[in-house]
């Protein structure tokens, strides 16, 4: 039997998309209606439209290892990390799930750094046309942490 009902519409809304380093960036992926089975989406990292990009040293090392199996060393922009995808699932009967990206504090004075995620095809990793996306910005810590 084939279900020919259209898939619910997906949206992403920011919960905390501008944070100070050491706090988590957070977004909520929502469906327009609940579904009977898991409904998922895959998001890849794209370079931000402008400004500095979050690097492997700006996110939790444990999160990076869990997401990719890779080390933060050598430091590189998140969009250059091979295999970095966010697999987001909304469980049956639910209409939303939260996406969290933990960042870390450091003592380096830095400009605001951003990360951009775009929905991609889960087989090819290629961005989907008109694809869903979201971004976040991490601000430097309190002045007392700067050298």
PDB file of C-alpha atoms in Angstrom, residues 1-141:
ATOM      1  CA  UNK A   1       0.000   0.000   0.000  1.00  0.00           C
ATOM      2  CA  UNK A   2       1.314   3.434  -0.942  1.00  0.00           C
ATOM      3  CA  UNK A   3       0.509   6.524   1.114  1.00  0.00           C
ATOM      4  CA  UNK A   4      -0.232   9.291  -1.371  1.00  0.00           C
ATOM      5  CA  UNK A   5      -0.965  12.020   1.180  1.00  0.00           C
ATOM      6  CA  UNK A   6       1.348  15.009   0.783  1.00  0.00           C
ATOM      7  CA  UNK A   7       4.118  15.260   3.351  1.00  0.00           C
ATOM      8  CA  UNK A   8       3.612  17.910   6.041  1.00  0.00           C
ATOM      9  CA  UNK A   9       5.406  21.199   5.574  1.00  0.00           C
ATOM     10  CA  UNK A  10       8.650  21.606   7.551  1.00  0.00           C
ATOM     11  CA  UNK A  11       9.777  24.870   9.083  1.00  0.00           C
ATOM     12  CA  UNK A  12      12.682  25.813  11.339  1.00  0.00           C
ATOM     13  CA  UNK A  13      12.381  28.592  13.903  1.00  0.00           C
ATOM     14  CA  UNK A  14      15.181  29.951  16.062  1.00  0.00           C
ATOM     15  CA  UNK A  15      15.064  29.352  19.805  1.00  0.00           C
ATOM     16  CA  UNK A  16      18.568  30.741  20.474  1.00  0.00           C
ATOM     17  CA  UNK A  17      20.285  31.686  17.210  1.00  0.00           C
ATOM     18  CA  UNK A  18      22.525  34.427  18.628  1.00  0.00           C
ATOM     19  CA  UNK A  19      24.431  33.321  21.720  1.00  0.00           C
ATOM     20  CA  UNK A  20      27.611  34.026  23.649  1.00  0.00           C
ATOM     21  CA  UNK A  21      30.317  31.364  23.301  1.00  0.00           C
ATOM     22  CA  UNK A  22      29.839  28.527  25.751  1.00  0.00           C
ATOM     23  CA  UNK A  23      26.065  28.511  25.193  1.00  0.00           C
ATOM     24  CA  UNK A  24      24.175  26.303  22.749  1.00  0.00           C
ATOM     25  CA  UNK A  25      22.651  27.461  19.511  1.00  0.00           C
ATOM     26  CA  UNK A  26      19.122  26.035  19.276  1.00  0.00           C
ATOM     27  CA  UNK A  27      16.390  25.804  16.677  1.00  0.00           C
ATOM     28  CA  UNK A  28      13.039  23.988  16.452  1.00  0.00           C
ATOM     29  CA  UNK A  29      12.111  21.939  13.400  1.00  0.00           C
ATOM     30  CA  UNK A  30       8.305  21.799  13.139  1.00  0.00           C
ATOM     31  CA  UNK A  31       5.857  19.911  10.950  1.00  0.00           C
ATOM     32  CA  UNK A  32       2.531  21.367   9.844  1.00  0.00           C
ATOM     33  CA  UNK A  33       0.828  18.220  11.182  1.00  0.00           C
ATOM     34  CA  UNK A  34       1.811  15.026  13.022  1.00  0.00           C
ATOM     35  CA  UNK A  35       2.783  11.930  11.047  1.00  0.00           C
ATOM     36  CA  UNK A  36       2.379   8.203  11.708  1.00  0.00           C
ATOM     37  CA  UNK A  37       6.078   7.403  11.133  1.00  0.00           C
ATOM     38  CA  UNK A  38       9.402   9.132  11.781  1.00  0.00           C
ATOM     39  CA  UNK A  39       9.846  12.085   9.455  1.00  0.00           C
ATOM     40  CA  UNK A  40      13.357  13.338   9.040  1.00  0.00           C
ATOM     41  CA  UNK A  41      15.541  15.828   7.267  1.00  0.00           C
ATOM     42  CA  UNK A  42      19.275  16.050   6.696  1.00  0.00           C
ATOM     43  CA  UNK A  43      21.103  19.377   6.925  1.00  0.00           C
ATOM     44  CA  UNK A  44      24.610  20.085   5.668  1.00  0.00           C
ATOM     45  CA  UNK A  45      26.858  22.980   6.669  1.00  0.00           C
ATOM     46  CA  UNK A  46      27.376  25.789   4.170  1.00  0.00           C
ATOM     47  CA  UNK A  47      29.756  28.729   4.516  1.00  0.00           C
ATOM     48  CA  UNK A  48      27.961  31.794   5.899  1.00  0.00           C
ATOM     49  CA  UNK A  49      26.965  34.500   3.401  1.00  0.00           C
ATOM     50  CA  UNK A  50      29.385  36.904   5.096  1.00  0.00           C
ATOM     51  CA  UNK A  51      31.703  37.151   8.067  1.00  0.00           C
ATOM     52  CA  UNK A  52      33.645  34.572  10.036  1.00  0.00           C
ATOM     53  CA  UNK A  53      32.546  30.942  10.204  1.00  0.00           C
ATOM     54  CA  UNK A  54      32.385  28.731  13.281  1.00  0.00           C
ATOM     55  CA  UNK A  55      35.276  26.291  13.402  1.00  0.00           C
ATOM     56  CA  UNK A  56      35.915  22.901  14.914  1.00  0.00           C
ATOM     57  CA  UNK A  57      37.436  24.656  17.964  1.00  0.00           C
ATOM     58  CA  UNK A  58      34.206  26.639  18.567  1.00  0.00           C
ATOM     59  CA  UNK A  59      31.958  23.609  19.124  1.00  0.00           C
ATOM     60  CA  UNK A  60      32.032  20.858  21.715  1.00  0.00           C
ATOM     61  CA  UNK A  61      34.683  18.258  20.837  1.00  0.00           C
ATOM     62  CA  UNK A  62      32.328  15.505  22.049  1.00  0.00           C
ATOM     63  CA  UNK A  63      29.533  16.820  19.816  1.00  0.00           C
ATOM     64  CA  UNK A  64      31.890  16.927  16.820  1.00  0.00           C
ATOM     65  CA  UNK A  65      33.116  13.362  17.501  1.00  0.00           C
ATOM     66  CA  UNK A  66      29.525  12.104  17.894  1.00  0.00           C
ATOM     67  CA  UNK A  67      28.413  13.850  14.686  1.00  0.00           C
ATOM     68  CA  UNK A  68      31.409  12.991  12.483  1.00  0.00           C
ATOM     69  CA  UNK A  69      33.864  10.720  14.290  1.00  0.00           C
ATOM     70  CA  UNK A  70      36.475  13.462  13.792  1.00  0.00           C
ATOM     71  CA  UNK A  71      38.717  15.494  16.059  1.00  0.00           C
ATOM     72  CA  UNK A  72      38.622  19.298  16.294  1.00  0.00           C
ATOM     73  CA  UNK A  73      42.339  19.247  15.328  1.00  0.00           C
ATOM     74  CA  UNK A  74      43.451  20.629  13.008  1.00  0.00           C
ATOM     75  CA  UNK A  75      41.146  23.595  13.369  1.00  0.00           C
ATOM     76  CA  UNK A  76      38.983  24.137  10.263  1.00  0.00           C
ATOM     77  CA  UNK A  77      35.695  25.829   9.333  1.00  0.00           C
ATOM     78  CA  UNK A  78      32.661  23.604  10.012  1.00  0.00           C
ATOM     79  CA  UNK A  79      31.748  23.701   6.307  1.00  0.00           C
ATOM     80  CA  UNK A  80      35.099  21.986   5.583  1.00  0.00           C
ATOM     81  CA  UNK A  81      34.492  19.065   7.975  1.00  0.00           C
ATOM     82  CA  UNK A  82      33.956  15.967   5.894  1.00  0.00           C
ATOM     83  CA  UNK A  83      30.750  14.145   6.842  1.00  0.00           C
ATOM     84  CA  UNK A  84      29.249  16.849   9.047  1.00  0.00           C
ATOM     85  CA  UNK A  85      25.490  16.491   8.647  1.00  0.00           C
ATOM     86  CA  UNK A  86      22.649  17.018  11.079  1.00  0.00           C
ATOM     87  CA  UNK A  87      20.131  14.165  10.882  1.00  0.00           C
ATOM     88  CA  UNK A  88      16.930  15.506  12.410  1.00  0.00           C
ATOM     89  CA  UNK A  89      13.927  13.253  13.106  1.00  0.00           C
ATOM     90  CA  UNK A  90      10.441  14.084  14.313  1.00  0.00           C
ATOM     91  CA  UNK A  91       8.981  10.996  16.037  1.00  0.00           C
ATOM     92  CA  UNK A  92       5.533   9.630  15.114  1.00  0.00           C
ATOM     93  CA  UNK A  93       2.655  11.599  16.602  1.00  0.00           C
ATOM     94  CA  UNK A  94       4.813  14.674  17.295  1.00  0.00           C
ATOM     95  CA  UNK A  95       5.044  17.914  15.368  1.00  0.00           C
ATOM     96  CA  UNK A  96       8.460  19.203  16.416  1.00  0.00           C
ATOM     97  CA  UNK A  97      11.935  18.443  17.656  1.00  0.00           C
ATOM     98  CA  UNK A  98      14.767  20.699  18.803  1.00  0.00           C
ATOM     99  CA  UNK A  99      18.182  20.994  17.169  1.00  0.00           C
ATOM    100  CA  UNK A 100      21.123  21.913  19.434  1.00  0.00           C
ATOM    101  CA  UNK A 101      24.690  22.915  18.586  1.00  0.00           C
ATOM    102  CA  UNK A 102      26.841  23.276  21.758  1.00  0.00           C
ATOM    103  CA  UNK A 103      29.612  25.876  21.607  1.00  0.00           C
ATOM    104  CA  UNK A 104      32.638  26.275  23.853  1.00  0.00           C
ATOM    105  CA  UNK A 105      34.191  29.256  25.650  1.00  0.00           C
ATOM    106  CA  UNK A 106      37.716  30.245  24.849  1.00  0.00           C
ATOM    107  CA  UNK A 107      40.031  33.094  25.779  1.00  0.00           C
ATOM    108  CA  UNK A 108      40.640  34.226  22.206  1.00  0.00           C
ATOM    109  CA  UNK A 109      39.239  37.602  21.126  1.00  0.00           C
ATOM    110  CA  UNK A 110      37.224  36.851  17.994  1.00  0.00           C
ATOM    111  CA  UNK A 111      34.648  38.529  15.801  1.00  0.00           C
ATOM    112  CA  UNK A 112      31.102  37.165  15.707  1.00  0.00           C
ATOM    113  CA  UNK A 113      31.174  33.749  14.021  1.00  0.00           C
ATOM    114  CA  UNK A 114      28.303  32.099  12.189  1.00  0.00           C
ATOM    115  CA  UNK A 115      27.119  28.712  11.012  1.00  0.00           C
ATOM    116  CA  UNK A 116      24.609  28.025   8.242  1.00  0.00           C
ATOM    117  CA  UNK A 117      22.746  24.764   7.672  1.00  0.00           C
ATOM    118  CA  UNK A 118      20.911  23.899   4.441  1.00  0.00           C
ATOM    119  CA  UNK A 119      18.622  20.938   3.859  1.00  0.00           C
ATOM    120  CA  UNK A 120      20.321  18.393   1.605  1.00  0.00           C
ATOM    121  CA  UNK A 121      19.359  15.221  -0.209  1.00  0.00           C
ATOM    122  CA  UNK A 122      20.081  12.375   2.216  1.00  0.00           C
ATOM    123  CA  UNK A 123      21.527  10.197  -0.559  1.00  0.00           C
ATOM    124  CA  UNK A 124      23.769  12.689  -2.386  1.00  0.00           C
ATOM    125  CA  UNK A 125      24.416  15.429   0.182  1.00  0.00           C
ATOM    126  CA  UNK A 126      23.503  18.002  -2.484  1.00  0.00           C
ATOM    127  CA  UNK A 127      21.419  21.016  -1.409  1.00  0.00           C
ATOM    128  CA  UNK A 128      17.715  20.661  -2.205  1.00  0.00           C
ATOM    129  CA  UNK A 129      16.256  23.339  -4.496  1.00  0.00           C
ATOM    130  CA  UNK A 130      14.418  25.928  -2.431  1.00  0.00           C
ATOM    131  CA  UNK A 131      15.703  23.967   0.523  1.00  0.00           C
ATOM    132  CA  UNK A 132      15.043  24.739   4.115  1.00  0.00           C
ATOM    133  CA  UNK A 133      17.885  26.391   5.993  1.00  0.00           C
ATOM    134  CA  UNK A 134      18.792  28.055   9.259  1.00  0.00           C
ATOM    135  CA  UNK A 135      21.757  29.832  10.775  1.00  0.00           C
ATOM    136  CA  UNK A 136      23.171  31.028  14.046  1.00  0.00           C
ATOM    137  CA  UNK A 137      25.797  33.410  15.372  1.00  0.00           C
ATOM    138  CA  UNK A 138      28.165  33.028  18.309  1.00  0.00           C
ATOM    139  CA  UNK A 139      29.468  36.175  19.994  1.00  0.00           C
ATOM    140  CA  UNK A 140      32.743  36.497  21.883  1.00  0.00           C
ATOM    141  CA  UNK A 141      32.646  35.899  25.625  1.00  0.00           C
TER     142      UNK A 141
END
